[in-house]
Tab-separated table of C-alpha atoms in Angstrom:
chain	number	residue	atom	x	y	z
A	23	MET	CA	24.094	-27.044	-39.668
A	24	SER	CA	20.239	-27.253	-40.527
A	25	PRO	CA	18.567	-24.140	-41.662
A	26	ALA	CA	16.045	-24.433	-38.798
A	27	PHE	CA	18.883	-23.720	-36.597
A	28	HIS	CA	19.094	-20.236	-38.326
A	29	VAL	CA	15.626	-19.609	-38.268
A	30	ALA	CA	15.562	-20.138	-34.561
A	31	ASN	CA	18.288	-17.871	-33.890
A	32	VAL	CA	16.768	-15.246	-36.046
A	33	LEU	CA	13.442	-15.601	-34.043
A	34	PHE	CA	15.549	-15.401	-30.898
A	35	LEU	CA	16.905	-12.200	-32.179
A	36	LEU	CA	13.544	-10.823	-32.728
A	37	SER	CA	12.308	-11.784	-29.518
A	38	TYR	CA	15.158	-9.854	-27.708
A	39	LEU	CA	14.260	-6.819	-29.949
A	40	VAL	CA	10.607	-6.672	-28.918
A	41	ARG	CA	9.560	-4.491	-25.855
A	42	ASP	CA	6.334	-6.695	-24.915
A	43	ILE	CA	6.667	-9.711	-22.771
A	44	LEU	CA	3.994	-11.584	-24.603
A	45	TRP	CA	5.404	-11.060	-28.022
A	46	LEU	CA	8.931	-12.002	-26.654
A	47	ARG	CA	7.379	-15.340	-25.407
A	48	LEU	CA	5.578	-15.923	-28.691
A	49	LEU	CA	8.634	-15.328	-30.746
A	50	SER	CA	10.528	-17.698	-28.217
A	51	VAL	CA	8.114	-20.405	-28.578
A	52	LEU	CA	8.395	-20.283	-32.553
A	53	ALA	CA	12.054	-20.156	-32.169
A	54	GLN	CA	12.355	-23.164	-29.758
A	55	LEU	CA	9.918	-25.137	-32.284
A	56	ALA	CA	12.432	-24.106	-34.969
A	57	LEU	CA	15.149	-25.275	-32.558
A	58	LEU	CA	13.168	-28.499	-31.963
A	59	VAL	CA	12.820	-29.362	-35.667
A	60	GLY	CA	16.779	-28.565	-36.157
A	61	THR	CA	17.618	-30.923	-33.105
A	62	VAL	CA	15.314	-33.641	-34.797
A	63	LEU	CA	16.843	-33.186	-38.039
A	64	THR	CA	20.471	-33.526	-36.679
A	65	PRO	CA	22.184	-36.760	-37.003
A	66	GLY	CA	21.986	-38.699	-33.570
A	67	HIS	CA	18.855	-36.769	-32.317
A	68	PRO	CA	20.660	-35.285	-29.077
A	69	LEU	CA	17.899	-36.128	-26.761
A	70	ASP	CA	19.491	-33.995	-23.869
A	71	ALA	CA	19.109	-30.867	-26.063
A	72	MET	CA	15.552	-31.733	-27.035
A	73	ALA	CA	14.621	-32.216	-23.540
A	74	TRP	CA	15.833	-28.969	-22.275
A	75	ASN	CA	14.351	-27.026	-25.461
A	76	THR	CA	11.165	-28.961	-24.649
A	77	LEU	CA	11.053	-27.870	-21.036
A	78	PHE	CA	11.627	-24.162	-22.077
A	79	LEU	CA	8.884	-24.453	-24.581
A	80	ILE	CA	6.288	-25.712	-22.109
A	81	ILE	CA	7.314	-22.852	-19.618
A	82	ASN	CA	6.786	-20.427	-22.102
A	83	VAL	CA	3.472	-21.671	-23.442
A	84	VAL	CA	1.999	-21.591	-19.881
A	85	ARG	CA	3.365	-17.928	-19.166
A	86	ILE	CA	1.531	-16.986	-22.629
A	87	TYR	CA	-1.565	-18.563	-21.497
A	88	LEU	CA	-1.491	-16.583	-18.021
A	89	LEU	CA	-0.600	-13.415	-19.900
A	90	ILE	CA	-3.363	-13.587	-22.203
A	91	LEU	CA	-5.803	-14.257	-19.027
A	92	GLU	CA	-4.397	-11.282	-17.385
A	93	ARG	CA	-4.930	-9.139	-20.558
A	94	ARG	CA	-8.712	-9.847	-21.131
A	95	PRO	CA	-10.893	-7.340	-20.631
A	96	VAL	CA	-12.760	-7.668	-17.162
A	97	LYS	CA	-16.522	-7.182	-17.386
A	98	LEU	CA	-17.890	-6.211	-14.085
A	99	THR	CA	-21.382	-7.547	-12.953
A	100	GLU	CA	-24.213	-5.055	-12.268
A	101	HIS	CA	-23.734	-5.501	-8.501
A	102	GLU	CA	-19.851	-5.012	-8.827
A	103	ALA	CA	-20.020	-2.074	-11.120
A	104	HIS	CA	-22.489	-0.338	-8.235
A	105	LEU	CA	-19.790	-0.882	-5.779
A	106	TRP	CA	-17.063	0.169	-7.855
A	107	GLU	CA	-19.464	3.530	-8.604
A	108	LEU	CA	-20.148	3.746	-4.604
A	109	VAL	CA	-16.683	3.114	-3.049
A	110	PHE	CA	-14.064	1.855	-5.070
A	111	ARG	CA	-13.507	4.441	-8.250
A	112	SER	CA	-10.070	4.619	-7.783
A	113	LEU	CA	-9.665	0.787	-8.264
A	114	THR	CA	-9.330	-0.488	-11.809
A	115	PRO	CA	-11.783	-3.076	-12.722
A	116	ARG	CA	-9.293	-5.755	-12.410
A	117	GLU	CA	-8.109	-4.635	-8.953
A	118	LEU	CA	-12.015	-4.559	-7.907
A	119	LYS	CA	-12.365	-8.201	-9.252
A	120	ALA	CA	-9.225	-9.078	-7.358
A	121	LEU	CA	-10.666	-7.680	-4.147
A	122	LEU	CA	-14.218	-9.072	-4.703
A	123	ALA	CA	-12.834	-12.527	-5.222
A	124	ARG	CA	-12.098	-13.086	-1.708
A	125	GLY	CA	-15.496	-12.426	-0.520
A	126	ALA	CA	-19.266	-12.978	-1.719
A	127	PHE	CA	-22.375	-10.768	-1.987
A	128	GLU	CA	-25.201	-11.335	0.658
A	129	LYS	CA	-28.808	-10.559	1.191
A	130	ARG	CA	-29.991	-9.728	4.542
A	131	ALA	CA	-33.770	-9.256	5.220
A	132	ALA	CA	-35.192	-6.130	7.123
A	133	GLY	CA	-35.099	-5.986	10.761
A	134	GLU	CA	-31.761	-8.393	10.962
A	135	ILE	CA	-29.094	-7.756	13.244
A	136	VAL	CA	-25.722	-7.960	11.252
A	137	VAL	CA	-23.631	-6.737	13.872
A	138	GLU	CA	-24.240	-7.331	17.429
A	139	ARG	CA	-23.047	-5.315	20.322
A	140	GLY	CA	-20.215	-6.913	22.246
A	141	LYS	CA	-19.709	-9.990	19.787
A	142	HIS	CA	-16.845	-9.787	17.408
A	143	PRO	CA	-18.228	-9.885	13.681
A	144	SER	CA	-16.715	-12.503	11.531
A	145	HIS	CA	-16.999	-10.402	8.383
A	146	VAL	CA	-16.565	-6.918	7.153
A	147	LEU	CA	-19.708	-5.772	5.341
A	148	LEU	CA	-20.124	-3.237	2.686
A	149	LEU	CA	-23.580	-2.085	2.141
A	150	GLU	CA	-24.685	-1.861	-1.572
A	151	GLU	CA	-28.259	-1.565	-1.282
A	152	GLY	CA	-30.728	-0.643	1.734
A	153	LYS	CA	-30.312	0.824	4.711
A	154	VAL	CA	-29.021	-0.135	8.251
A	155	GLU	CA	-29.400	1.719	11.729
A	156	VAL	CA	-26.874	1.833	14.590
A	157	VAL	CA	-28.523	1.126	17.653
A	158	MET	CA	-27.375	1.414	21.358
A	159	ASP	CA	-29.277	1.109	24.105
A	160	GLY	CA	-32.825	0.736	22.176
A	161	ARG	CA	-31.817	4.153	20.414
A	162	THR	CA	-31.159	4.676	16.855
A	163	ILE	CA	-28.097	6.843	16.849
A	164	THR	CA	-27.589	6.837	13.245
A	165	GLU	CA	-28.551	5.418	9.820
A	166	LEU	CA	-26.005	4.227	7.156
A	167	GLY	CA	-26.814	3.934	3.388
A	168	PRO	CA	-25.164	2.314	0.494
A	169	GLY	CA	-21.375	2.443	0.325
A	170	SER	CA	-20.965	2.410	4.346
A	171	PHE	CA	-18.939	-0.348	5.787
A	172	VAL	CA	-20.216	-2.450	8.592
A	173	GLY	CA	-18.011	-4.084	11.261
A	174	GLU	CA	-14.850	-2.109	10.202
A	175	MET	CA	-14.371	-0.463	13.351
A	176	SER	CA	-13.823	-3.925	15.054
A	177	PHE	CA	-11.617	-4.842	12.148
A	178	LEU	CA	-9.123	-1.897	12.456
A	179	THR	CA	-9.251	-1.725	16.520
A	180	GLY	CA	-9.846	-5.576	17.443
A	181	ASP	CA	-12.317	-4.052	19.962
A	182	PRO	CA	-15.791	-5.471	20.171
A	183	PRO	CA	-18.533	-3.518	18.641
A	184	ARG	CA	-20.336	-0.870	20.905
A	185	ALA	CA	-23.573	-0.898	19.058
A	186	ASP	CA	-25.835	-3.301	17.149
A	187	VAL	CA	-26.372	-2.669	13.592
A	188	ARG	CA	-29.698	-3.719	12.094
A	189	THR	CA	-31.110	-3.688	8.735
A	190	ARG	CA	-34.064	-1.451	7.871
A	191	ASP	CA	-34.837	-2.266	4.692
A	192	ASP	CA	-33.747	-5.754	2.811
A	193	CYS	CA	-30.350	-5.025	2.340
A	194	HIS	CA	-27.583	-6.317	-0.194
A	195	PHE	CA	-24.193	-6.425	1.545
A	196	PHE	CA	-20.946	-7.392	0.053
A	197	ALA	CA	-19.052	-9.613	2.845
A	198	TRP	CA	-15.379	-10.351	3.288
A	199	PRO	CA	-14.257	-12.899	6.220
A	200	LYS	CA	-11.899	-10.743	8.414
A	201	GLU	CA	-8.919	-12.795	8.123
A	202	THR	CA	-9.216	-13.102	4.414
A	203	LEU	CA	-9.417	-9.421	3.973
A	204	ALA	CA	-6.289	-8.688	6.182
A	205	ARG	CA	-4.389	-11.201	4.258
A	206	VAL	CA	-5.376	-9.886	1.197
A	207	LEU	CA	-4.560	-6.248	2.024
A	208	LYS	CA	-1.191	-7.609	3.686
A	209	ASP	CA	-0.194	-9.243	0.441
A	210	SER	CA	-1.027	-6.129	-2.028
A	211	PRO	CA	-0.029	-2.793	-0.884
A	212	GLU	CA	-1.523	-1.112	-3.735
A	213	LEU	CA	-5.060	-2.687	-2.952
A	214	ARG	CA	-4.354	-2.011	0.658
A	215	ALA	CA	-4.096	1.878	0.070
A	216	HIS	CA	-7.418	2.084	-1.988
A	217	VAL	CA	-9.215	-0.133	0.821
A	218	GLN	CA	-7.814	2.211	3.630
A	219	MET	CA	-8.815	5.415	1.669
A	220	ALA	CA	-12.456	4.005	1.339
A	221	ILE	CA	-12.627	2.950	4.881
A	222	GLY	CA	-10.926	6.292	5.996
A	223	GLN	CA	-13.391	8.457	3.938
A	224	ASP	CA	-16.417	6.042	5.533
A	225	LEU	CA	-15.189	6.786	8.923
A	226	VAL	CA	-14.862	10.578	8.465
A	227	SER	CA	-18.561	10.809	7.155
A	228	LYS	CA	-19.757	8.582	9.777
A	229	LEU	CA	-17.940	10.785	12.471
A	230	ARG	CA	-19.573	13.886	10.881
A	231	ALA	CA	-22.989	12.271	10.630
A	232	VAL	CA	-22.896	11.195	14.512
B	2	MET	CA	14.202	7.738	23.793
B	3	VAL	CA	11.320	7.670	21.474
B	4	VAL	CA	8.626	5.290	23.000
B	5	VAL	CA	5.189	4.395	21.295
B	6	SER	CA	2.079	6.116	23.428
B	7	GLU	CA	4.475	8.214	25.304
B	8	PRO	CA	5.192	12.106	24.739
B	9	LEU	CA	7.714	12.986	22.031
B	10	PRO	CA	11.171	13.442	23.794
B	11	ILE	CA	11.747	17.241	24.594
B	12	GLU	CA	14.915	17.083	22.804
B	13	LEU	CA	13.066	16.101	19.511
B	14	ALA	CA	10.252	18.279	19.808
B	15	ASN	CA	12.886	21.137	20.287
B	16	ALA	CA	15.118	20.083	17.328
B	17	THR	CA	15.420	22.606	14.692
B	18	LEU	CA	14.360	21.769	11.030
B	19	VAL	CA	14.957	24.091	8.187
B	20	ASP	CA	12.603	24.271	5.110
B	21	ALA	CA	13.451	24.632	1.554
B	22	ALA	CA	13.304	28.139	1.681
B	23	GLY	CA	16.029	27.993	4.649
B	24	GLU	CA	13.484	28.954	7.544
B	25	PRO	CA	13.891	27.334	10.668
B	26	SER	CA	11.298	25.561	12.695
B	27	THR	CA	11.135	23.394	15.878
B	28	LEU	CA	9.756	19.671	15.226
B	29	ALA	CA	7.064	20.701	17.595
B	30	GLN	CA	5.913	23.500	15.423
B	31	VAL	CA	5.827	21.436	12.203
B	32	ALA	CA	4.088	18.476	13.595
B	33	GLY	CA	2.080	19.962	16.496
B	34	GLY	CA	-1.867	20.540	16.101
B	35	LYS	CA	-2.673	17.554	13.811
B	36	THR	CA	-1.822	14.164	13.434
B	37	THR	CA	1.533	14.149	11.489
B	38	LEU	CA	3.658	11.570	10.001
B	39	VAL	CA	7.244	12.381	10.078
B	40	LEU	CA	9.371	10.225	7.593
B	41	PHE	CA	13.172	10.617	8.036
B	42	VAL	CA	14.950	9.867	4.897
B	43	ARG	CA	18.627	8.981	5.322
B	44	GLN	CA	19.572	11.810	3.096
B	45	PHE	CA	18.106	13.516	0.078
B	46	ALA	CA	19.914	11.676	-2.669
B	47	CYS	CA	20.327	7.835	-2.118
B	48	ALA	CA	17.965	5.652	-4.159
B	49	GLY	CA	16.711	3.840	-0.743
B	50	CYS	CA	15.225	7.243	-0.140
B	51	SER	CA	13.691	7.605	-3.373
B	52	GLU	CA	12.314	4.419	-3.071
B	53	GLN	CA	10.590	5.224	0.443
B	54	VAL	CA	9.188	8.030	-1.126
B	55	ALA	CA	7.643	6.043	-3.961
B	56	ALA	CA	6.062	3.817	-1.262
B	57	LEU	CA	4.699	6.917	0.391
B	58	LEU	CA	3.023	8.273	-2.533
B	59	PRO	CA	0.230	5.585	-3.248
B	60	GLN	CA	-0.842	6.305	0.577
B	61	LEU	CA	-1.152	9.973	0.549
B	62	PRO	CA	-4.797	9.980	-0.574
B	63	ALA	CA	-5.624	7.961	2.454
B	64	LEU	CA	-3.577	10.034	4.630
B	65	ARG	CA	-5.130	13.248	3.243
B	66	VAL	CA	-8.653	11.906	3.743
B	67	LEU	CA	-7.764	11.227	7.375
B	68	ASP	CA	-6.353	14.693	7.629
B	69	VAL	CA	-2.685	13.261	8.579
B	70	GLY	CA	0.224	15.782	7.947
B	71	VAL	CA	3.150	14.491	6.221
B	72	VAL	CA	6.717	15.876	6.913
B	73	ILE	CA	9.878	14.389	5.361
B	74	VAL	CA	13.187	15.234	6.890
B	75	GLY	CA	16.595	14.644	5.431
B	76	CYS	CA	20.015	15.698	6.422
B	77	GLY	CA	21.649	17.519	3.525
B	78	THR	CA	21.681	21.116	2.997
B	79	VAL	CA	18.792	23.356	1.732
B	80	ASP	CA	19.766	23.088	-1.877
B	81	HIS	CA	19.787	19.267	-1.456
B	82	ALA	CA	16.234	19.488	0.223
B	83	ARG	CA	15.270	21.667	-2.732
B	84	GLY	CA	16.766	19.260	-5.438
B	85	PHE	CA	15.048	16.233	-3.675
B	86	ASP	CA	11.828	17.978	-4.067
B	87	GLU	CA	12.382	19.054	-7.556
B	88	ARG	CA	13.213	15.341	-8.469
B	89	LEU	CA	10.345	13.604	-6.423
B	90	GLY	CA	7.883	16.447	-6.668
B	91	VAL	CA	6.618	16.051	-3.254
B	92	THR	CA	5.484	19.461	-2.050
B	93	SER	CA	3.073	19.639	-5.077
B	94	ARG	CA	1.374	16.983	-3.394
B	95	GLY	CA	1.125	18.360	0.275
B	96	VAL	CA	4.368	16.957	1.780
B	97	ARG	CA	6.598	19.360	3.403
B	98	VAL	CA	10.493	18.654	3.209
B	99	PHE	CA	12.794	19.859	5.915
B	100	THR	CA	16.228	19.192	6.698
B	101	ASP	CA	18.417	18.932	9.734
B	102	PRO	CA	22.145	18.908	8.608
B	103	THR	CA	23.169	19.053	12.404
B	104	LEU	CA	21.662	15.583	12.733
B	105	VAL	CA	20.175	16.665	16.160
B	106	ALA	CA	16.680	15.461	15.329
B	107	GLN	CA	18.052	12.127	13.876
B	108	ARG	CA	20.070	11.802	17.217
B	109	ALA	CA	16.926	12.468	19.354
B	110	ALA	CA	14.666	10.011	17.299
B	111	GLY	CA	17.339	7.483	18.028
B	112	LEU	CA	18.100	6.919	14.163
B	113	SER	CA	21.249	5.120	13.961
B	114	ARG	CA	24.357	6.182	12.139
B	115	SER	CA	25.744	2.946	10.385
B	116	ARG	CA	28.379	2.247	7.867
B	117	LEU	CA	27.269	-1.285	7.928
B	118	GLY	CA	23.765	-0.446	7.075
B	119	VAL	CA	24.877	1.237	3.850
B	120	PHE	CA	27.895	-1.205	2.900
B	121	GLY	CA	26.628	-4.394	4.500
B	122	PRO	CA	24.994	-7.113	2.851
B	123	ARG	CA	21.383	-6.073	3.460
B	124	GLY	CA	22.218	-2.324	2.583
B	125	THR	CA	24.125	-3.234	-0.509
B	126	LEU	CA	21.068	-5.505	-1.690
B	127	GLY	CA	18.771	-2.648	-0.591
B	128	LEU	CA	20.556	-0.130	-2.991
B	129	LEU	CA	20.671	-2.720	-5.852
B	130	ARG	CA	16.940	-3.303	-5.380
B	131	ALA	CA	15.983	0.345	-5.211
B	132	MET	CA	18.273	0.756	-8.404
B	133	MET	CA	16.690	-1.917	-10.466
B	134	ASN	CA	13.470	-0.157	-9.474
B	135	GLY	CA	14.542	3.042	-11.191
B	136	HIS	CA	15.769	4.929	-8.407
B	137	LYS	CA	18.968	7.147	-9.001
B	138	ASN	CA	21.919	7.255	-6.407
B	139	ALA	CA	23.912	9.764	-5.465
B	140	TRP	CA	26.461	10.095	-2.869
B	141	SER	CA	26.150	13.747	-1.935
B	142	GLY	CA	22.720	14.580	-0.340
B	143	GLY	CA	23.562	14.559	3.247
B	144	ASP	CA	25.125	12.300	5.737
B	145	PHE	CA	25.739	9.106	3.663
B	146	TYR	CA	25.816	6.692	6.543
B	147	GLN	CA	22.732	8.245	8.597
B	148	GLN	CA	19.573	5.913	8.458
B	149	GLY	CA	16.036	7.056	8.486
B	150	GLY	CA	12.714	5.928	10.197
B	151	ALA	CA	9.188	7.229	10.660
B	152	LEU	CA	7.267	8.665	13.241
B	153	LEU	CA	3.579	9.067	13.876
B	154	LEU	CA	2.661	11.970	16.128
B	155	SER	CA	-0.798	12.874	17.522
B	156	PRO	CA	-1.842	16.566	17.505
B	157	SER	CA	-0.617	16.736	21.306
B	158	LEU	CA	2.979	15.100	20.006
B	159	ARG	CA	2.214	11.919	21.496
B	160	VAL	CA	4.195	9.140	19.615
B	161	LEU	CA	1.591	6.897	17.968
B	162	PHE	CA	3.968	4.861	15.750
B	163	TYR	CA	7.845	4.528	15.695
B	164	ARG	CA	9.944	2.444	13.268
B	165	PRO	CA	13.803	3.192	12.881
B	166	GLN	CA	15.215	1.768	9.487
B	167	ARG	CA	18.233	-0.235	10.347
B	168	TRP	CA	19.829	-0.348	6.612
B	169	LEU	CA	19.568	1.190	3.327
B	170	GLY	CA	16.349	-0.016	1.816
B	171	ASP	CA	14.715	-1.058	4.972
B	172	LEU	CA	11.722	0.533	4.095
B	173	VAL	CA	8.664	1.573	6.251
B	174	GLU	CA	5.736	-0.058	5.343
B	175	ILE	CA	3.337	3.409	4.881
B	176	GLY	CA	0.205	1.197	5.204
B	177	ASP	CA	0.772	0.211	8.815
B	178	ILE	CA	0.960	3.634	10.031
B	179	THR	CA	-2.476	4.233	7.969
B	180	ASP	CA	-3.711	1.270	9.754
B	181	VAL	CA	-2.894	3.025	13.295
B	182	VAL	CA	-4.660	6.345	12.024
B	183	LEU	CA	-7.631	4.377	10.956
B	184	ALA	CA	-7.697	2.684	14.250
B	185	GLY	CA	-7.410	6.062	15.890
B	186	ARG	CA	-10.460	7.151	13.791
B	187	ALA	CA	-12.353	4.228	14.703
B	188	ARG	CA	-12.049	4.594	18.490
B	189	GLU	CA	-13.042	8.402	17.806
B	190	ASN	CA	-16.350	7.134	16.135
B	191	ALA	CA	-16.966	4.645	18.937
B	192	ALA	CA	-16.522	7.483	21.668
B	193	ALA	CA	-18.937	9.581	19.476
B	194	LEU	CA	-21.419	6.891	19.575
B	195	ASP	CA	-21.153	6.664	23.283
B	196	ALA	CA	-21.454	10.503	23.372
B	197	ALA	CA	-24.644	10.317	21.238
B	198	VAL	CA	-26.287	7.891	23.435
B	199	GLU	CA	-25.533	9.671	26.404
B	200	ALA	CA	-26.869	13.126	25.137
B	201	PRO	CA	-30.666	13.746	25.672
B	202	SER	CA	-32.875	12.714	23.112
């Protein structure tokens, strides 16, 4: 038997001893390479063994690539960091990135209606900068500042909005399409708990303000 | 029979629950006065119940913000209830633990008692999943065949959410309950807006 087989098995042994999945896969790749060498050096070059081993090697290399991507440090942009500061302190930067990957930042000019009474909004908005006013029958009922959700009441209840929401200044929002946000929250119970808490805090403070 | 948006059945409201100190109270006393999630666990020692509590814990901050009380009800002895809390540390997180060893509350809540729900394929898989997730299982923490479930009650004891469990490991999605509370709070906000616009300026 070729020494490469022994090297491969020692590497497999080491891979079984480590706890970290990345090291396990790295050692497995080395072991599979050694095994491949051993197979090539074997008289008759058993092709079936080489094919299986190559398949395992490819799977491991792809998984290693994904693991490295997952472990890269996450850098938040200025606006993302501001949202984290305002609303999502309980999320890790990676979780925040995952949540924000499903929507986009939007700018709205002063005086623009962002939620119209009686009309289901297509997005849930999170105000990052500026102020909006909640207007009913021509009367401003309350003002909302950075960190407030807009359109979340329709999102939660399915009812149409009872009031207009109009920007007072030039505003920066983060906007999630309603269906996309619902899907994200359904797929990730951890993220859902954080977002529910953020919306809950916002609802409670709005109720106090009104 | 428990029906969503109806008042809590009287026999369930009057069911006696005993806390870890041995003090009896009715469910109405325990849950009345504020929105309360009543989480029935199968018993106090099963891996599926521990897994259900693990699913509850990340939701507690949101429930706290929304001023929702959380009560866990099992069916073992007071010592079982105490041991359950010592293992999972729920009372330190503001959750109250009670037991009803007579199973009157569980019966009135329409929660089944099922051997198949424990030893059938789904129950067996549920047990295996919970144990693989690191939850310990023991055979003595109450009635082993009793199934759990969840009830969300309004301050006036109206049923806002009801979900019986059918087998071991048939976990209640606590996020669905938080959604019901959030929708309720959103409607309160809408009503407050209406009231504000009607008020003289």
